[in-house]
């Protein structure tokens, strides 16, 4: 998630101070990705260093205000116009967990999948309930519309994850069935156990 570009987008609406930016960012995204004030001011310092924002005096309460610069507007336009790069996806903890669970001794991967599916479906139901609550009235402002977009993305993401977990379970079941029906390879004399006949007793 690009916090720096999110802050630039908010600053394009006018000068803001740090805690104000945090509040507006969380309002726009429904607090899905909460920020702390220190994170906001650290990002503002880097934006100022890069010439993308400038300090713009203080408000009536003495808060230091920041404004977007022309270079910041150009950076923001480029961000909006450039597709998000999917060629180097971020690490996904669930995918890594299942990849490592395959064949791990003492791990029941089907139990891992079922536990995750239960959590994912519950999250999807919670998001759907929030969406229904949000749609009881027509969205009144841009922040409510933005929150709906984020919420629907979370719903679609959870749906896709649940389908992927179903696929993983089906694939593992097919592999297990195939392994169970494969004929055992004949044992070679070198690798197999040798049978020795008992000497016959002489009469």
Phi, psi and omega in degrees: 000132182267096178293320183300319180287327175298319178292321177299320180297321178289323180289338178294340178279352179141167181302141179219158171252171192304304183293332176293318177297319179299313181300315182290323178298313181291326177295319182293326184255008179065029180059024178295322178237082185296145177245155169253159185299322179300320178296321180295313183291327175297317178294320178298321178298319179291321177296321178293318177301323182275003177077018183266339173224160177225151174287141189228052177074207182226158175271187184296335180267003178086013177284135176289124182263149177237143177233151177282142179266176177297320177296325178295320177296319178296319178297317180295317178299317180296323179294316179295325186274345183262126178300149175292129184287120177255003182287337177234076185294151177295155179296132179253118185298321182294316179298319179295318181299313181292323178298321181282334181286335180297116178080000179289132182295136176079007181250125175269097186295330178294324176293322177298315181296315182296320179296316179293321180299317178301315180294317182295316180295321178297317178298319179297320178295320178296316179297319180296322178294319177297321179295317179298320178295320182292333183266007176297335175227157178295133179309130189270338184210177185294328179295320179292322177295317179298318179297321177298319179297316178297316181298317179293326176297319179295322178295312180299321180296317179294320177299315180296320180295319179297318178295320179295320178296320175300316179298317180300316181295319179296318180296318180296322179296317179296319180295321180294319179295318180296320180293326182288332183265355180290134178292144180289139179290142179297144182276125179281154180301325184289317185271334184277176179278139181272138177258134179244134180277146179286139175296137180287140178288136178283140176267000000 
